[in-house]
Coordinates of N, CA and C in Angstrom, one line a residue:
Chain A
G1 N -2.7 17.6 -24.6 CA -3.7 16.7 -25.1 C -4.0 15.5 -24.0
A2 N -4.8 14.6 -24.4 CA -5.2 13.4 -23.5 C -5.9 13.9 -22.3
V3 N -7.0 14.5 -22.4 CA -7.8 15.0 -21.3 C -9.0 14.0 -21.2
V4 N -9.2 13.6 -20.0 CA -10.4 12.8 -19.7 C -11.2 13.4 -18.6
S5 N -12.5 13.5 -18.8 CA -13.4 14.2 -17.8 C -14.3 13.1 -17.3
Q6 N -14.9 13.4 -16.1 CA -15.9 12.6 -15.5 C -17.0 13.5 -15.0
H7 N -18.2 12.9 -15.1 CA -19.3 13.7 -14.5 C -20.3 12.7 -13.9
P8 N -20.9 13.0 -12.8 CA -20.5 14.1 -12.0 C -19.2 13.9 -11.2
S9 N -18.7 14.9 -10.5 CA -17.5 14.7 -9.7 C -17.9 14.2 -8.3
W10 N -19.2 14.4 -8.0 CA -19.6 14.0 -6.6 C -21.1 13.8 -6.7
V11 N -21.6 12.7 -6.1 CA -23.0 12.4 -6.2 C -23.4 11.6 -5.0
I12 N -24.6 12.0 -4.4 CA -25.2 11.3 -3.3 C -26.5 10.7 -3.8
C13 N -26.7 9.5 -3.5 CA -28.0 8.9 -3.9 C -28.5 8.0 -2.8
K14 N -29.8 7.7 -2.8 CA -30.4 6.9 -1.8 C -30.3 5.4 -2.1
S15 N -30.3 4.7 -1.1 CA -30.1 3.2 -1.2 C -31.3 2.6 -2.1
G16 N -30.9 1.8 -3.0 CA -31.9 1.2 -3.9 C -32.1 1.9 -5.2
T17 N -31.5 3.1 -5.4 CA -31.6 3.8 -6.6 C -30.4 3.6 -7.4
S18 N -30.4 4.0 -8.7 CA -29.3 3.8 -9.6 C -28.7 5.1 -9.9
V19 N -27.4 5.1 -10.2 CA -26.7 6.3 -10.5 C -25.8 6.0 -11.7
K20 N -25.7 7.0 -12.6 CA -24.8 6.9 -13.8 C -23.7 7.8 -13.7
I21 N -22.5 7.4 -14.0 CA -21.3 8.2 -14.1 C -20.8 8.1 -15.5
E22 N -20.4 9.3 -16.0 CA -19.9 9.5 -17.4 C -18.4 9.7 -17.4
C23 N -17.8 9.1 -18.4 CA -16.4 9.3 -18.5 C -16.2 9.7 -20.1
R24 N -15.5 10.8 -20.3 CA -15.4 11.3 -21.7 C -13.9 11.6 -21.9
S25 N -13.5 11.2 -23.2 CA -12.2 11.6 -23.6 C -12.4 12.8 -24.5
L26 N -11.8 13.9 -24.1 CA -12.1 15.2 -24.7 C -11.4 15.5 -26.0
D27 N -10.2 15.0 -26.1 CA -9.3 15.4 -27.3 C -8.7 14.2 -28.0
F28 N -9.2 13.0 -27.8 CA -8.7 11.8 -28.5 C -9.8 10.8 -28.5
Q29 N -9.7 9.9 -29.4 CA -10.7 8.7 -29.5 C -10.2 7.6 -28.6
A30 N -11.0 7.3 -27.6 CA -10.7 6.3 -26.7 C -11.2 4.9 -27.1
T31 N -10.4 4.1 -27.7 CA -10.9 2.8 -28.1 C -11.1 1.9 -26.9
T32 N -10.3 2.2 -25.8 CA -10.5 1.4 -24.6 C -10.6 2.3 -23.4
M33 N -11.5 2.0 -22.5 CA -11.7 2.7 -21.3 C -11.7 1.7 -20.1
F34 N -11.2 2.2 -19.0 CA -11.1 1.3 -17.9 C -11.9 2.0 -16.7
W35 N -12.5 1.2 -15.9 CA -13.1 1.7 -14.7 C -12.5 1.1 -13.4
Y36 N -12.1 2.0 -12.5 CA -11.4 1.6 -11.3 C -12.3 2.1 -10.1
R37 N -12.1 1.4 -9.0 CA -12.8 1.8 -7.7 C -11.6 1.9 -6.7
Q38 N -11.8 3.0 -5.9 CA -10.8 3.2 -4.9 C -11.4 3.5 -3.6
F39 N -11.1 2.7 -2.6 CA -11.7 2.9 -1.3 C -10.7 3.9 -0.5
P40 N -11.2 4.5 0.5 CA -10.3 5.5 1.2 C -8.9 4.9 1.6
K41 N -7.9 5.6 1.4 CA -6.6 5.2 1.7 C -6.1 3.9 1.1
Q42 N -6.7 3.5 0.0 CA -6.3 2.3 -0.7 C -6.0 2.6 -2.2
S43 N -5.5 1.6 -2.8 CA -5.1 1.7 -4.2 C -6.3 1.5 -5.1
L44 N -6.0 1.7 -6.4 CA -7.1 1.5 -7.4 C -7.2 0.0 -7.7
M45 N -8.5 -0.4 -7.8 CA -8.8 -1.7 -8.2 C -9.6 -1.7 -9.5
L46 N -9.0 -2.4 -10.5 CA -9.7 -2.4 -11.8 C -11.0 -3.2 -11.7
M47 N -12.0 -2.5 -12.2 CA -13.3 -3.2 -12.2 C -13.6 -3.8 -13.5
A48 N -13.4 -3.1 -14.6 CA -13.7 -3.6 -15.9 C -13.0 -2.8 -16.9
T49 N -12.9 -3.4 -18.1 CA -12.3 -2.9 -19.3 C -13.3 -2.8 -20.4
S50 N -13.5 -1.7 -21.0 CA -14.5 -1.7 -22.1 C -13.8 -1.2 -23.4
N51 N -14.2 -1.9 -24.4 CA -13.7 -1.4 -25.8 C -15.0 -0.9 -26.5
E52 N -14.7 0.1 -27.3 CA -15.9 0.8 -28.0 C -16.6 -0.2 -28.8
G53 N -17.9 -0.3 -28.6 CA -18.7 -1.1 -29.4 C -18.8 -2.6 -29.0
S54 N -18.1 -2.9 -27.9 CA -18.0 -4.3 -27.4 C -18.6 -4.4 -26.0
K55 N -18.9 -5.5 -25.5 CA -19.2 -5.7 -24.1 C -18.0 -5.5 -23.2
A56 N -18.3 -5.0 -22.1 CA -17.2 -4.8 -21.1 C -16.7 -6.2 -20.6
T57 N -15.4 -6.2 -20.3 CA -14.8 -7.3 -19.6 C -14.6 -7.0 -18.1
Y58 N -15.3 -7.8 -17.3 CA -15.2 -7.5 -15.9 C -14.1 -8.3 -15.2
E59 N -13.6 -7.7 -14.2 CA -12.6 -8.4 -13.4 C -13.3 -9.4 -12.4
Q60 N -12.6 -10.4 -12.0 CA -13.2 -11.4 -11.1 C -13.7 -10.7 -9.8
G61 N -14.9 -11.1 -9.5 CA -15.5 -10.6 -8.3 C -16.3 -9.3 -8.4
V62 N -16.3 -8.8 -9.6 CA -17.1 -7.6 -9.9 C -18.5 -8.0 -10.6
E63 N -19.5 -7.6 -10.0 CA -20.9 -8.0 -10.4 C -21.3 -7.2 -11.7
K64 N -21.3 -7.8 -12.8 CA -21.6 -7.1 -14.0 C -23.1 -6.7 -14.1
D65 N -23.9 -7.3 -13.4 CA -25.3 -6.8 -13.4 C -25.5 -5.6 -12.5
K66 N -24.6 -5.5 -11.6 CA -24.7 -4.3 -10.7 C -24.0 -3.1 -11.3
F67 N -22.9 -3.4 -11.9 CA -22.1 -2.2 -12.5 C -22.2 -2.4 -14.0
L68 N -23.1 -1.7 -14.5 CA -23.3 -1.7 -16.0 C -22.4 -0.7 -16.7
I69 N -21.7 -1.2 -17.6 CA -20.8 -0.4 -18.4 C -21.1 -0.4 -19.8
N70 N -21.2 0.8 -20.3 CA -21.5 1.0 -21.8 C -20.4 1.9 -22.4
H71 N -20.0 1.5 -23.5 CA -18.9 2.2 -24.3 C -19.4 2.4 -25.7
A72 N -20.5 3.2 -25.9 CA -21.1 3.3 -27.2 C -20.4 4.1 -28.2
S73 N -19.5 5.0 -27.8 CA -18.8 5.8 -28.7 C -17.4 5.9 -28.4
L74 N -16.5 6.5 -29.2 CA -15.1 6.6 -29.0 C -14.8 7.6 -28.0
T75 N -15.7 8.3 -27.5 CA -15.4 9.4 -26.6 C -16.2 9.3 -25.3
L76 N -17.1 8.3 -25.2 CA -17.9 8.2 -24.0 C -18.1 6.8 -23.5
S77 N -17.8 6.6 -22.2 CA -18.2 5.4 -21.5 C -19.0 5.8 -20.3
T78 N -20.0 4.9 -19.9 CA -20.7 5.2 -18.7 C -20.7 4.0 -17.8
L79 N -20.7 4.3 -16.6 CA -20.8 3.2 -15.5 C -22.1 3.5 -14.7
T80 N -23.0 2.6 -14.7 CA -24.2 2.7 -14.0 C -24.2 1.8 -12.8
V81 N -24.3 2.3 -11.6 CA -24.4 1.5 -10.4 C -25.9 1.3 -10.1
T82 N -26.3 0.0 -10.3 CA -27.8 -0.2 -10.1 C -28.1 -0.7 -8.7
S83 N -29.2 -0.3 -8.3 CA -29.7 -0.6 -6.9 C -28.5 -0.4 -5.9
A84 N -28.1 0.8 -5.8 CA -27.0 1.1 -5.0 C -27.2 0.9 -3.5
H85 N -26.2 0.4 -2.8 CA -26.2 0.3 -1.4 C -25.1 1.0 -0.8
P86 N -25.1 1.2 0.5 CA -24.1 2.0 1.1 C -22.7 1.4 1.0
E87 N -22.5 0.1 0.8 CA -21.2 -0.5 0.5 C -20.7 -0.2 -0.8
D88 N -21.5 0.4 -1.7 CA -21.0 0.8 -3.0 C -20.4 2.2 -2.9
S89 N -20.6 2.9 -1.8 CA -19.9 4.2 -1.7 C -18.4 4.1 -1.9
S90 N -17.9 4.9 -2.8 CA -16.5 4.8 -3.1 C -16.1 5.9 -4.0
F91 N -14.9 5.9 -4.4 CA -14.4 6.9 -5.4 C -14.2 6.1 -6.7
Y92 N -14.9 6.5 -7.7 CA -14.8 5.7 -9.0 C -13.9 6.6 -10.0
I93 N -13.0 5.9 -10.6 CA -12.1 6.6 -11.5 C -12.1 5.9 -12.9
C94 N -12.2 6.7 -13.9 CA -12.1 6.0 -15.2 C -10.7 6.4 -15.9
S95 N -10.3 5.7 -16.8 CA -9.1 6.0 -17.6 C -9.4 5.6 -19.1
A96 N -8.6 6.2 -19.9 CA -8.8 5.9 -21.3 C -7.5 5.8 -22.1
T97 N -7.5 5.0 -23.2 CA -6.4 5.0 -24.0 C -6.9 4.8 -25.4
G98 N -6.0 5.1 -26.4 CA -6.5 5.0 -27.8 C -5.8 6.0 -28.6
G99 N -6.4 6.2 -29.9 CA -5.8 7.1 -30.8 C -4.4 6.6 -31.2
D100 N -3.5 7.5 -31.2 CA -2.1 7.2 -31.6 C -1.2 6.9 -30.4
R101 N -1.9 6.7 -29.3 CA -1.2 6.4 -28.1 C -0.9 5.0 -28.0
A102 N 0.2 4.6 -27.3 CA 0.6 3.3 -27.0 C -0.6 2.6 -26.1
S103 N -0.7 1.4 -26.3 CA -1.9 0.8 -25.6 C -1.7 0.8 -24.1
Y104 N -0.5 0.9 -23.6 CA -0.3 0.9 -22.2 C -0.4 2.3 -21.5
E105 N -0.6 3.3 -22.3 CA -0.7 4.6 -21.8 C -2.1 5.0 -21.5
Q106 N -2.5 5.1 -20.2 CA -3.8 5.4 -19.8 C -3.9 6.8 -19.2
Y107 N -4.9 7.5 -19.5 CA -5.1 8.8 -19.0 C -6.3 8.8 -18.2
F108 N -6.2 9.4 -17.0 CA -7.2 9.3 -15.9 C -8.1 10.4 -15.8
G109 N -9.4 10.1 -15.5 CA -10.3 11.2 -15.2 C -10.1 11.6 -13.8
P110 N -10.8 12.7 -13.4 CA -10.6 13.3 -12.0 C -11.3 12.5 -11.0
G111 N -12.2 11.5 -11.3 CA -12.8 10.7 -10.4 C -14.3 11.2 -10.0
T112 N -15.1 10.3 -9.5 CA -16.4 10.6 -9.0 C -16.6 10.0 -7.7
R113 N -16.9 10.8 -6.7 CA -17.2 10.4 -5.3 C -18.6 10.0 -5.2
L114 N -18.9 8.7 -5.0 CA -20.3 8.3 -4.8 C -20.6 8.0 -3.3
T115 N -21.6 8.6 -2.8 CA -22.1 8.3 -1.5 C -23.5 7.8 -1.5
V116 N -23.7 6.6 -0.9 CA -25.1 6.0 -1.0 C -25.6 6.1 0.5
T117 N -26.7 6.7 0.7 CA -27.2 6.8 2.1 C -28.4 5.9 2.3
Chain B
A1 N 1.1 -13.9 -12.1 CA 0.5 -12.5 -12.3 C 1.5 -11.5 -11.8
Q2 N 1.3 -10.3 -12.5 CA 2.2 -9.2 -12.2 C 1.8 -8.7 -10.8
S3 N 2.7 -8.2 -10.0 CA 2.4 -7.5 -8.8 C 3.4 -6.4 -8.6
V4 N 3.0 -5.4 -7.9 CA 3.8 -4.2 -7.6 C 3.8 -4.0 -6.1
T5 N 5.0 -3.8 -5.6 CA 5.1 -3.6 -4.2 C 5.7 -2.2 -3.9
Q6 N 5.0 -1.4 -3.1 CA 5.6 -0.2 -2.7 C 5.9 -0.2 -1.2
L7 N 7.2 -0.1 -0.9 CA 7.6 -0.2 0.5 C 7.4 1.1 1.2
G8 N 6.7 1.1 2.3 CA 6.4 2.3 3.0 C 5.1 2.9 2.6
S9 N 4.1 2.8 3.3 CA 2.8 3.4 3.0 C 2.8 4.8 3.4
H10 N 3.7 5.3 4.2 CA 3.9 6.7 4.6 C 5.4 7.0 4.6
V11 N 5.7 8.1 4.0 CA 7.0 8.7 4.0 C 7.0 10.1 4.3
S12 N 7.8 10.5 5.3 CA 7.9 11.9 5.7 C 9.2 12.4 5.5
V13 N 9.3 13.6 4.8 CA 10.6 14.2 4.6 C 10.5 15.7 4.9
S14 N 11.6 16.4 5.2 CA 11.7 17.8 5.4 C 11.7 18.5 4.1
E15 N 11.2 19.7 4.0 CA 11.2 20.5 2.8 C 12.7 20.7 2.4
G16 N 13.0 20.4 1.1 CA 14.4 20.6 0.7 C 15.2 19.3 0.7
A17 N 14.6 18.3 1.4 CA 15.4 17.0 1.5 C 15.0 16.1 0.3
L18 N 15.9 15.1 0.2 CA 15.7 14.1 -0.9 C 14.4 13.3 -0.7
V19 N 13.7 13.1 -1.8 CA 12.5 12.2 -1.7 C 12.9 10.9 -2.4
L20 N 12.6 9.8 -1.7 CA 12.8 8.4 -2.3 C 11.6 7.6 -2.0
L21 N 10.9 7.2 -3.0 CA 9.8 6.3 -2.9 C 10.1 5.0 -3.6
R22 N 9.9 3.9 -2.9 CA 10.3 2.7 -3.5 C 9.2 1.9 -4.2
C23 N 9.6 1.2 -5.3 CA 8.7 0.4 -6.0 C 9.5 -0.8 -6.6
N24 N 8.9 -1.9 -6.3 CA 9.4 -3.2 -6.9 C 8.3 -3.9 -7.6
Y25 N 8.7 -4.5 -8.7 CA 7.7 -5.3 -9.5 C 8.1 -6.7 -9.6
S26 N 7.2 -7.6 -9.9 CA 7.5 -9.0 -10.0 C 7.1 -9.4 -11.4
S27 N 8.1 -9.6 -12.2 CA 7.8 -10.1 -13.6 C 9.1 -10.6 -14.2
S28 N 9.0 -11.7 -14.9 CA 10.2 -12.2 -15.6 C 10.5 -11.3 -16.8
V29 N 9.4 -10.8 -17.3 CA 9.5 -9.9 -18.5 C 9.4 -8.5 -18.0
P30 N 10.4 -7.6 -18.3 CA 10.3 -6.2 -17.8 C 9.0 -5.6 -18.4
P31 N 8.3 -5.1 -17.5 CA 7.0 -4.4 -17.9 C 7.2 -3.0 -18.2
Y32 N 6.1 -2.4 -18.6 CA 6.1 -0.9 -18.6 C 5.8 -0.4 -17.2
L33 N 6.5 0.6 -16.8 CA 6.4 1.0 -15.4 C 6.0 2.5 -15.4
F34 N 5.1 2.9 -14.4 CA 4.7 4.2 -14.3 C 4.6 4.7 -12.9
W35 N 4.8 6.0 -12.7 CA 4.6 6.6 -11.4 C 3.5 7.6 -11.6
Y36 N 2.4 7.6 -10.7 CA 1.3 8.5 -10.8 C 1.3 9.2 -9.4
V37 N 0.8 10.5 -9.4 CA 0.6 11.2 -8.2 C -1.0 11.5 -8.2
Q38 N -1.4 11.4 -6.9 CA -2.9 11.7 -6.7 C -3.0 12.7 -5.6
Y39 N -3.7 13.8 -5.8 CA -4.0 14.8 -4.7 C -5.4 14.4 -4.2
P40 N -5.7 14.8 -3.0 CA -7.0 14.5 -2.4 C -8.2 14.7 -3.4
N41 N -9.0 13.7 -3.4 CA -10.3 13.8 -4.2 C -10.1 14.1 -5.7
Q42 N -8.9 13.8 -6.2 CA -8.6 13.9 -7.6 C -8.2 12.6 -8.3
G43 N -8.1 12.6 -9.6 CA -7.7 11.5 -10.3 C -6.2 11.4 -10.3
L44 N -5.6 10.5 -11.1 CA -4.2 10.3 -11.1 C -3.5 11.1 -12.2
Q45 N -2.4 11.7 -11.9 CA -1.6 12.4 -12.8 C -0.3 11.7 -13.2
L46 N 0.0 11.4 -14.4 CA 1.2 10.7 -14.7 C 2.4 11.6 -14.4
L47 N 3.3 11.0 -13.6 CA 4.6 11.7 -13.4 C 5.7 11.4 -14.4
L48 N 5.8 10.0 -14.7 CA 6.8 9.5 -15.6 C 6.5 8.1 -15.9
K49 N 7.2 7.6 -17.0 CA 7.0 6.3 -17.4 C 8.2 5.6 -18.0
Y50 N 8.4 4.4 -17.8 CA 9.5 3.6 -18.4 C 8.9 2.7 -19.4
T51 N 9.4 2.8 -20.6 CA 8.9 1.9 -21.7 C 10.1 1.2 -22.5
S52 N 11.0 0.8 -21.8 CA 12.2 0.0 -22.3 C 13.2 0.9 -23.1
A53 N 13.1 2.2 -23.0 CA 14.1 3.0 -23.6 C 15.2 3.3 -22.5
A54 N 15.5 4.5 -22.2 CA 16.5 4.9 -21.3 C 16.0 4.4 -19.9
T55 N 17.0 3.8 -19.1 CA 16.7 3.3 -17.8 C 16.5 4.4 -16.8
L56 N 17.0 5.6 -17.0 CA 16.8 6.7 -16.1 C 15.8 7.6 -16.8
V57 N 14.6 7.7 -16.1 CA 13.5 8.4 -16.7 C 13.3 9.7 -16.0
K58 N 13.1 10.8 -16.7 CA 12.8 12.1 -16.1 C 11.4 12.4 -16.3
G59 N 10.8 12.9 -15.2 CA 9.3 13.3 -15.3 C 9.0 14.7 -15.0
I60 N 7.8 14.9 -14.7 CA 7.4 16.3 -14.4 C 7.8 16.7 -12.9
N61 N 7.8 18.0 -12.7 CA 8.0 18.5 -11.3 C 9.3 18.1 -10.7
G62 N 10.3 17.8 -11.5 CA 11.6 17.4 -10.9 C 11.8 16.0 -10.5
F63 N 10.8 15.1 -10.7 CA 10.9 13.7 -10.4 C 11.7 13.0 -11.4
E64 N 12.3 11.9 -11.0 CA 12.9 11.0 -11.9 C 12.9 9.6 -11.2
A65 N 13.0 8.6 -12.1 CA 13.0 7.2 -11.6 C 14.0 6.4 -12.4
E66 N 14.6 5.4 -11.8 CA 15.6 4.6 -12.5 C 15.1 3.1 -12.5
F67 N 15.1 2.6 -13.7 CA 14.7 1.2 -13.9 C 16.0 0.3 -13.7
K68 N 15.9 -0.6 -12.7 CA 17.0 -1.5 -12.5 C 16.4 -2.9 -12.6
K69 N 16.8 -3.6 -13.7 CA 16.3 -4.9 -13.9 C 16.8 -5.9 -12.9
S70 N 18.1 -5.8 -12.5 CA 18.7 -6.7 -11.6 C 18.0 -6.7 -10.3
E71 N 17.4 -5.6 -9.9 CA 16.8 -5.4 -8.6 C 15.2 -5.4 -8.7
T72 N 14.8 -5.5 -10.0 CA 13.3 -5.4 -10.3 C 12.7 -4.2 -9.6
S73 N 13.4 -3.1 -9.7 CA 13.0 -1.9 -9.0 C 12.8 -0.7 -10.0
F74 N 12.0 0.2 -9.5 CA 11.7 1.4 -10.3 C 11.4 2.5 -9.2
H75 N 12.4 2.9 -8.5 CA 12.2 3.8 -7.4 C 12.2 5.2 -7.9
L76 N 11.3 6.1 -7.2 CA 11.1 7.5 -7.6 C 11.9 8.4 -6.7
T77 N 12.5 9.3 -7.3 CA 13.3 10.3 -6.5 C 13.1 11.7 -6.9
K78 N 13.4 12.6 -6.0 CA 13.4 14.0 -6.3 C 14.4 14.6 -5.3
P79 N 15.3 15.4 -5.9 CA 16.5 15.9 -5.1 C 16.0 16.8 -3.9
S80 N 15.0 17.6 -4.1 CA 14.6 18.5 -3.1 C 13.1 18.6 -3.0
A81 N 12.6 18.2 -1.9 CA 11.1 18.1 -1.7 C 10.5 19.5 -1.5
H82 N 9.4 19.7 -2.0 CA 8.6 20.9 -1.9 C 7.3 20.6 -1.2
M83 N 6.8 21.6 -0.5 CA 5.5 21.4 0.2 C 4.4 20.9 -0.7
S84 N 4.5 21.4 -2.0 CA 3.4 21.0 -3.0 C 3.6 19.5 -3.4
D85 N 4.6 18.9 -3.0 CA 4.8 17.4 -3.4 C 4.0 16.5 -2.5
A86 N 3.5 17.1 -1.4 CA 2.7 16.2 -0.5 C 1.5 15.7 -1.2
A87 N 1.4 14.4 -1.3 CA 0.3 13.7 -2.0 C 0.5 12.2 -1.9
E88 N -0.4 11.5 -2.6 CA -0.3 10.0 -2.6 C 0.4 9.6 -4.0
Y89 N 1.3 8.7 -3.9 CA 2.1 8.3 -5.1 C 1.8 6.8 -5.4
F90 N 1.5 6.5 -6.6 CA 1.3 5.1 -7.0 C 2.2 4.7 -8.1
C91 N 2.8 3.6 -7.9 CA 3.6 2.9 -8.9 C 2.7 1.9 -9.6
A92 N 2.8 1.8 -10.9 CA 2.0 0.8 -11.6 C 2.9 0.2 -12.7
A93 N 2.4 -1.0 -13.1 CA 3.1 -1.8 -14.1 C 2.1 -2.3 -15.1
G94 N 2.5 -2.3 -16.4 CA 1.7 -2.8 -17.4 C 2.5 -3.8 -18.2
T95 N 1.9 -4.9 -18.7 CA 2.6 -5.8 -19.5 C 2.3 -5.6 -20.9
G96 N 3.3 -5.9 -21.8 CA 3.1 -5.6 -23.2 C 1.9 -6.3 -23.9
G97 N 1.4 -7.4 -23.3 CA 0.4 -8.1 -23.9 C -1.0 -7.5 -23.8
G98 N -1.2 -6.5 -23.1 CA -2.4 -5.9 -22.9 C -2.3 -4.5 -22.3
N99 N -3.5 -4.0 -22.0 CA -3.5 -2.6 -21.5 C -3.6 -2.5 -20.0
K100 N -3.8 -3.6 -19.3 CA -4.1 -3.4 -17.9 C -2.9 -3.0 -17.2
L101 N -3.2 -2.2 -16.1 CA -2.2 -1.7 -15.2 C -2.4 -2.4 -13.8
T102 N -1.3 -2.8 -13.2 CA -1.4 -3.3 -11.9 C -0.8 -2.2 -11.0
F103 N -1.5 -1.8 -9.9 CA -1.1 -0.7 -9.1 C -0.5 -1.2 -7.8
G104 N 0.5 -0.5 -7.3 CA 0.9 -0.7 -5.9 C 0.0 -0.1 -5.0
T105 N 0.2 -0.3 -3.7 CA -0.7 0.1 -2.7 C -0.6 1.6 -2.4
G106 N 0.4 2.3 -2.9 CA 0.5 3.7 -2.7 C 1.4 4.1 -1.6
T107 N 1.9 5.2 -1.7 CA 2.8 5.8 -0.6 C 2.3 7.3 -0.4
Q108 N 2.0 7.5 0.8 CA 1.6 8.9 1.2 C 2.8 9.7 1.5
L109 N 3.1 10.7 0.8 CA 4.3 11.5 1.1 C 3.9 12.8 1.9
K110 N 4.5 13.0 2.9 CA 4.3 14.2 3.8 C 5.6 15.0 3.8
V111 N 5.5 16.3 3.5 CA 6.6 17.2 3.5 C 6.4 18.2 4.7
E112 N 7.4 18.2 5.5 CA 7.4 19.0 6.7 C 8.3 20.2 6.6
L113 N 8.0 21.3 7.3 CA 8.8 22.5 7.3 C 10.1 22.2 8.1

């Protein structure tokens, strides 16, 4: 159990366009989902925490108007990168927790590679 | 604020040799501690976790880690390295008051013949 999927796994978009990344918990209800960003050869940096039905909580320095997060259901959260620029190119990873799992147990998706040209 | 330090961004071992990846945390309150493995272009897979039960934690793929409060450490070990163990390893800490995880900077493990 505790499977988290992401779609797409890889996306290329042109500068100025928006791209949406989906994160789904396949076999449990994810009351909380997290979005991370990972630059090459670096660690994961938490971007935001989203609770189902509530507004996301963004970490300091993360532009909430640029990285729109929606967690409308217990199995789906989306991250939309608006007006993407080349510096937004990165590996985006989501994680989820919830159900009967302890709050500190996060299960990670496989990640989405975003390249902005 | 919680911080996690992984000593050695790159570790190289011979196949069959002991693997030791170091992790230290900074917290007056023992946190929950995790080791994750990441293969290229993939997400994170949980290897093992410490949640204030047994101090010696066994995980998947033959890995284990020992929580040492006096040293604020949670080092990851495996008695005999396999080529398939070559990957990036992350130590992470979570505090009981919330769900957030703080990650170390990662250690790239290379396994040589």
